[in-house]
């Protein structure tokens, strides 16, 4: 029987993910030791409340409220507390002690990533974070290692399961956003306060991490354009399906060229129309998927569970095994690559296609007026559809619905066009503006 040296593991947090990590460590310790080349000794679990109910029945003697002492006796620290503080202070303490850190804390990485990576590099430690984006899906390591020799052009991701569940039910079952959200809450996909999910904050944090990693450039959270799904209506979803699209909340990170011909990067989160033939259109329920476009490798798709205690624990344990192997082999940790230092471009410089829905006067010459306004801002019309049989009275004047699909245009040009349309006498309202991605 092979005897392995032990690597001491401290676990911070015993929520839905942390408790599953602890359970799997205890149940499969021998198997994991064979993969890591070292025994993974769980020395303790730091929690705020020793008597709180847990998802898993774990030995009580493992629990402690003294996180700092636990950290100082560990070779690897697994941080699954969530939030910014005290997680930030504890991770910095762990790194300063020379311990490697495994975390699934997207909020912490999005807000303080450079600080944490610098702290790790100073002492030759390693920060692992596969579980921070898309749960069980392996996407961080492929971007960090497998595709390190390639040039990533674009990433489009469904990285929030709650919003995908809601939009999918609106599309496949015809539910309203409110009814779909209520169902998501009942199933545990949505928190009691779903703001972080439905307003796009969660996806924006993940976009920051993906963009920084893919483009070897620090992309701060404040630079990520963010829109949620609260403005998406059932009428928009039905119209999208009729036109050959499905509505998805996407995190998009892409390499662009600015007006001076210099490479830059942009990151954004917003609802978008995805063609039904695109792989992301087939992502249903609470699943996540990340679609990567690379210069040499071509198109790659990563799909799976984006959340869940045991699913996310899989990603944590993968990092833990890698960290243990590094302790066996020795040598400094892998420094984070942010040396490209590309310019982070604002949303105004992004180009894409759009679908604009207008309530207009039902009279001759309206289309010419609208098309003329678009042309003034260099927005080219690709398709036009006027909905028949739905005219109604608005202020005594008959109206119709005009749906315009555009060719690729700058976001700044589109914004100026929409502003002008709202002041035109023949346009009563701009009902909807949705970007078209993946076409």
XYZ file of C-alpha atoms in Angstrom:
439
model
C 0.000 0.000 0.000
C 1.378 3.388 -0.991
C 1.859 5.874 1.828
C 1.483 9.540 0.963
C 2.647 12.631 2.746
C -0.253 14.698 4.009
C -1.200 18.143 2.743
C -3.185 20.077 5.340
C -6.417 21.589 4.026
C -8.386 24.307 5.829
C -11.967 24.902 4.697
C -13.597 28.304 5.232
C -17.372 28.051 5.000
C -19.805 25.140 5.178
C -22.705 26.281 3.030
C -24.175 24.302 0.147
C -20.809 24.055 -1.631
C -18.498 23.938 1.386
C -20.392 21.118 3.072
C -20.255 19.028 -0.111
C -16.517 19.669 -0.469
C -15.993 18.455 3.092
C -18.164 15.373 2.540
C -16.372 14.370 -0.652
C -12.970 14.929 0.936
C -13.875 12.644 3.825
C -15.590 9.990 1.709
C -13.108 9.847 -1.182
C -9.885 10.814 0.578
C -7.960 7.717 -0.491
C -8.969 8.042 -4.132
C -8.094 11.756 -4.196
C -4.729 11.029 -2.546
C -3.849 8.694 -5.403
C -4.627 11.420 -7.926
C -2.832 14.167 -6.034
C 0.163 12.174 -4.862
C -0.545 13.412 -1.346
C -3.096 12.798 1.367
C -5.642 15.612 1.681
C -6.070 16.088 5.411
C -9.073 18.255 6.294
C -7.785 19.962 9.427
C -10.915 21.982 10.152
C -13.892 23.956 8.886
C -14.259 27.598 9.906
C -17.850 28.800 10.318
C -19.632 31.691 12.003
C -22.165 29.519 13.865
C -21.174 26.102 15.170
C -24.813 25.098 15.677
C -26.214 26.139 12.298
C -27.992 23.491 10.227
C -25.826 21.952 7.482
C -26.753 20.257 4.223
C -24.446 17.375 5.189
C -23.841 15.591 8.485
C -20.162 16.271 9.242
C -18.045 15.502 12.342
C -18.641 18.283 14.837
C -14.997 18.240 15.974
C -13.963 19.640 12.584
C -15.842 22.896 13.122
C -14.298 26.034 14.581
C -14.983 29.750 14.678
C -11.257 30.539 14.728
C -10.545 30.935 11.014
C -7.196 32.655 11.491
C -5.651 29.833 13.551
C -6.967 27.295 11.061
C -5.337 29.190 8.188
C -1.946 29.378 9.893
C -1.794 25.583 10.172
C -2.750 24.880 6.552
C -0.895 24.202 3.313
C -4.016 24.871 1.216
C -6.950 27.088 2.181
C -10.332 26.617 0.501
C -12.409 29.808 0.746
C -16.145 29.286 0.227
C -17.527 32.020 2.454
C -18.600 34.313 -0.367
C -18.857 38.099 -0.370
C -16.010 40.553 0.103
C -15.282 40.629 3.832
C -14.081 38.763 5.775
C -13.212 36.631 2.725
C -10.716 39.158 1.329
C -8.809 39.522 4.607
C -8.705 35.773 5.182
C -7.505 35.003 1.649
C -4.764 37.634 1.943
C -3.738 36.149 5.290
C -3.603 32.674 3.747
C -1.481 33.845 0.826
C 0.840 35.799 3.113
C 1.432 32.591 5.080
C 2.527 30.866 1.870
C -0.565 28.694 1.546
C -2.216 28.114 -1.805
C -5.837 29.253 -2.000
C -8.797 27.658 -3.767
C -11.843 29.918 -4.042
C -15.203 30.047 -5.756
C -15.775 33.684 -4.802
C -16.662 35.542 -8.012
C -17.527 38.782 -6.205
C -14.142 38.857 -4.486
C -12.194 38.112 -7.681
C -14.171 40.639 -9.714
C -13.557 43.412 -7.179
C -10.082 42.554 -5.829
C -8.560 40.118 -8.316
C -5.366 42.088 -9.086
C -4.657 42.587 -5.379
C -5.045 38.872 -4.669
C -3.001 37.725 -7.656
C -0.214 40.151 -6.739
C -0.217 38.861 -3.153
C 0.074 35.269 -4.406
C 2.914 36.127 -6.794
C 4.882 37.905 -4.062
C 5.249 34.683 -2.050
C 5.164 32.140 -4.883
C 1.738 30.839 -3.892
C -1.077 29.890 -6.257
C -4.666 31.151 -6.422
C -7.123 28.696 -7.999
C -10.664 29.733 -8.942
C -12.315 27.276 -11.349
C -15.519 27.328 -9.307
C -15.912 31.115 -9.600
C -17.414 30.971 -13.106
C -20.048 28.555 -14.423
C -20.053 26.130 -11.498
C -18.995 22.635 -12.551
C -18.019 23.642 -16.097
C -14.237 23.606 -16.632
C -13.612 26.986 -18.291
C -10.957 28.741 -16.186
C -8.271 26.108 -16.671
C -8.870 25.793 -20.452
C -8.522 29.569 -20.821
C -5.599 29.802 -18.415
C -3.628 26.822 -19.707
C -5.023 24.928 -22.705
C -5.632 28.079 -24.778
C -2.695 30.081 -23.429
C -0.907 29.732 -26.777
C -3.929 30.807 -28.807
C -5.505 34.198 -29.428
C -9.031 34.422 -28.049
C -11.241 36.641 -30.174
C -14.553 36.410 -28.383
C -16.385 34.726 -25.529
C -20.171 34.533 -25.300
C -21.503 32.938 -22.165
C -24.757 32.014 -20.489
C -23.240 32.219 -17.029
C -26.282 32.731 -14.813
C -28.606 29.774 -14.430
C -31.435 31.710 -12.792
C -31.917 34.093 -15.708
C -31.554 31.304 -18.260
C -34.236 29.312 -16.425
C -36.580 32.322 -16.474
C -36.022 33.226 -20.132
C -36.302 29.572 -21.165
C -39.704 29.205 -19.507
C -40.858 32.443 -21.109
C -39.848 30.993 -24.484
C -40.933 27.346 -24.180
C -43.951 27.649 -21.852
C -45.161 31.166 -22.607
C -44.862 32.274 -18.975
C -44.463 35.878 -17.917
C -41.181 36.953 -16.361
C -42.905 37.263 -12.993
C -44.362 33.737 -13.140
C -41.054 32.239 -14.277
C -39.192 34.034 -11.476
C -41.694 32.733 -8.940
C -41.081 29.196 -10.173
C -37.294 29.711 -10.065
C -37.588 30.862 -6.461
C -39.721 27.854 -5.502
C -37.126 25.488 -6.982
C -34.254 27.232 -5.209
C -32.676 28.647 -8.389
C -33.386 32.233 -7.320
C -32.613 33.839 -3.972
C -35.281 35.572 -1.894
C -33.742 38.776 -3.272
C -33.008 37.914 -6.927
C -31.518 41.302 -7.822
C -27.956 40.041 -8.350
C -29.216 37.556 -10.918
C -32.006 39.289 -12.802
C -30.246 42.664 -12.963
C -27.070 41.096 -14.377
C -24.682 41.794 -11.481
C -23.709 38.138 -11.074
C -23.047 37.728 -14.797
C -21.038 40.967 -14.892
C -18.711 39.681 -12.158
C -18.110 36.539 -14.183
C -17.565 38.571 -17.366
C -14.819 40.511 -15.572
C -13.042 37.276 -14.650
C -13.391 35.741 -18.123
C -12.295 38.872 -19.983
C -9.264 39.459 -17.758
C -8.173 35.859 -18.187
C -8.876 35.478 -21.915
C -7.233 38.730 -22.991
C -4.381 38.835 -20.438
C -5.573 42.294 -19.426
C -7.116 43.527 -16.192
C -10.749 44.364 -16.985
C -12.287 46.099 -13.951
C -15.873 45.407 -12.977
C -16.842 49.059 -13.479
C -15.865 48.747 -17.155
C -18.421 45.985 -17.809
C -21.636 47.267 -19.394
C -24.552 45.682 -17.550
C -28.258 45.257 -18.296
C -30.591 42.768 -16.653
C -33.670 40.928 -17.888
C -36.386 42.839 -16.017
C -37.278 44.751 -19.181
C -37.773 41.611 -21.276
C -41.450 41.058 -22.099
C -43.382 38.021 -23.268
C -44.163 39.932 -26.462
C -40.438 40.307 -27.184
C -39.814 36.614 -26.575
C -42.662 35.603 -28.909
C -41.486 38.035 -31.598
C -37.939 36.694 -31.255
C -39.057 33.105 -31.776
C -41.123 34.130 -34.816
C -38.049 35.829 -36.314
C -35.826 32.782 -35.692
C -34.203 33.855 -32.423
C -34.315 33.111 -28.717
C -33.652 35.686 -25.989
C -30.687 34.917 -23.700
C -28.817 36.935 -21.097
C -25.246 36.871 -22.403
C -21.883 37.804 -20.951
C -19.815 38.884 -23.959
C -16.068 39.500 -23.852
C -14.386 40.398 -27.116
C -11.246 41.714 -28.705
C -11.908 44.867 -30.742
C -9.952 47.392 -32.764
C -10.407 51.041 -31.778
C -10.644 54.039 -34.113
C -6.850 54.290 -34.277
C -6.430 50.653 -35.317
C -5.156 49.545 -31.900
C -6.364 46.336 -30.251
C -8.657 46.714 -27.272
C -11.126 44.633 -25.280
C -14.705 45.116 -24.167
C -16.983 43.222 -21.796
C -20.752 43.505 -21.524
C -23.806 41.759 -20.111
C -27.278 42.196 -21.579
C -30.250 40.317 -23.081
C -29.605 39.408 -26.711
C -31.255 37.687 -29.642
C -29.440 34.423 -30.414
C -30.209 32.604 -33.697
C -31.986 29.306 -33.141
C -29.192 27.502 -34.992
C -26.481 28.729 -32.613
C -25.335 26.256 -29.899
C -26.193 28.726 -27.124
C -29.838 28.770 -28.238
C -30.134 25.113 -27.187
C -29.087 25.769 -23.573
C -32.236 25.174 -21.528
C -33.284 25.371 -17.905
C -30.706 26.479 -15.359
C -27.747 25.191 -17.362
C -24.730 27.355 -18.236
C -22.617 27.393 -21.388
C -19.573 29.310 -22.573
C -18.870 29.657 -26.306
C -15.257 30.552 -27.116
C -14.037 31.793 -30.494
C -10.272 31.324 -30.825
C -8.035 32.241 -33.754
C -6.360 28.839 -34.095
C -8.638 26.426 -32.230
C -11.812 27.817 -33.781
C -15.142 27.578 -31.998
C -15.313 25.739 -28.657
C -18.345 25.093 -26.459
C -18.295 24.366 -22.716
C -21.647 23.259 -21.271
C -22.975 21.963 -17.973
C -24.280 22.760 -14.522
C -23.594 26.355 -13.595
C -24.489 26.036 -9.922
C -25.443 23.532 -7.240
C -23.599 22.405 -4.137
C -22.208 19.072 -5.275
C -21.704 20.224 -8.878
C -19.640 23.250 -7.859
C -17.782 21.113 -5.314
C -16.470 19.128 -8.287
C -14.679 22.223 -9.582
C -13.327 23.036 -6.110
C -11.936 19.541 -5.654
C -10.306 19.655 -9.086
C -8.437 22.770 -8.004
C -7.622 21.184 -4.662
C -6.033 18.157 -6.343
C -3.995 20.473 -8.587
C -2.838 22.478 -5.567
C -1.826 19.310 -3.733
C 0.169 18.109 -6.749
C 2.030 21.415 -6.769
C 2.954 20.941 -3.122
C 4.336 17.494 -3.928
C 6.326 18.651 -6.954
C 7.399 22.009 -5.505
C 8.199 25.261 -7.270
C 6.488 28.663 -7.359
C 2.862 29.116 -8.356
C 1.793 30.116 -11.846
C 1.575 33.899 -12.026
C -1.550 35.436 -13.490
C -1.012 36.693 -17.033
C -2.087 40.317 -17.407
C 0.876 41.615 -19.374
C -1.021 42.343 -22.606
C -2.400 45.516 -21.003
C -4.878 46.172 -23.808
C -7.087 49.224 -23.679
C -10.510 48.491 -22.162
C -13.036 50.008 -24.541
C -16.378 51.526 -23.546
C -19.728 50.160 -24.685
C -20.050 53.016 -27.192
C -17.280 51.462 -29.321
C -18.902 48.020 -29.525
C -20.420 47.013 -32.868
C -23.240 44.521 -33.332
C -26.568 44.044 -35.081
C -29.859 45.276 -33.622
C -33.573 44.636 -33.761
C -35.591 47.796 -33.128
C -39.341 47.652 -32.500
C -41.320 50.876 -32.968
C -44.912 51.990 -32.501
C -45.468 54.250 -35.493
C -48.233 56.146 -37.242
C -50.059 53.950 -39.734
C -49.698 56.282 -42.714
C -47.696 56.613 -45.942
C -44.094 57.833 -45.712
C -43.365 56.530 -42.213
C -40.858 53.917 -43.359
C -39.001 56.464 -45.467
C -38.786 58.842 -42.501
C -37.496 56.130 -40.159
C -35.017 54.771 -42.713
C -33.742 58.302 -43.354
C -33.037 58.812 -39.641
C -31.125 55.540 -39.443
C -29.085 56.476 -42.512
C -28.119 59.814 -40.957
C -26.335 57.890 -38.196
C -24.781 55.271 -40.515
C -27.151 52.553 -39.297
C -28.051 50.385 -42.284
C -31.425 48.616 -42.495
C -31.293 44.880 -43.225
C -34.909 43.784 -42.688
C -38.245 45.506 -42.112
C -41.505 44.001 -40.927
C -44.742 45.851 -40.288
C -47.093 43.845 -38.145
C -50.485 43.566 -39.794
C -53.806 43.370 -38.037
C -52.700 44.907 -34.740
C -53.344 48.571 -35.413
C -54.891 50.467 -32.541
C -55.878 53.998 -31.606
C -53.321 56.235 -29.868
C -54.530 59.754 -29.392
C -57.099 59.209 -32.105
C -54.475 58.175 -34.724
C -54.067 54.636 -36.065
C -50.767 52.986 -35.220
C -48.773 49.970 -36.388
C -45.752 48.031 -35.159
C -42.561 48.340 -37.184
C -39.719 45.854 -36.573
C -36.372 46.845 -38.095
C -33.315 44.610 -38.256
C -30.042 46.412 -38.830
C -26.668 45.506 -40.232
C -23.717 45.768 -37.842
C -23.466 49.247 -36.322
C -21.675 51.064 -33.513
C -23.453 51.235 -30.174
C -22.914 54.999 -30.138
C -24.611 55.325 -33.537
C -27.521 53.181 -32.440
C -28.011 55.223 -29.256
C -28.065 58.455 -31.259
C -30.556 56.926 -33.707
C -32.916 55.827 -30.928
C -32.723 59.269 -29.334
C -33.745 60.902 -32.628
C -36.524 58.384 -33.255
C -38.164 59.270 -29.945
C -38.494 62.900 -31.067
C -40.020 62.115 -34.466
C -43.720 62.892 -34.940
C -44.437 59.610 -36.752
C -42.829 57.444 -34.030
C -44.989 57.194 -30.922
C -42.567 55.017 -28.951
C -39.463 52.863 -29.214
C -40.882 49.650 -27.787
C -37.750 47.548 -27.793
C -34.085 47.528 -28.770
C -32.363 44.141 -28.643
C -28.871 43.293 -29.821
C -28.372 40.313 -32.125
C -25.393 38.101 -31.222
C -23.972 34.956 -32.763
C -25.425 35.516 -36.215
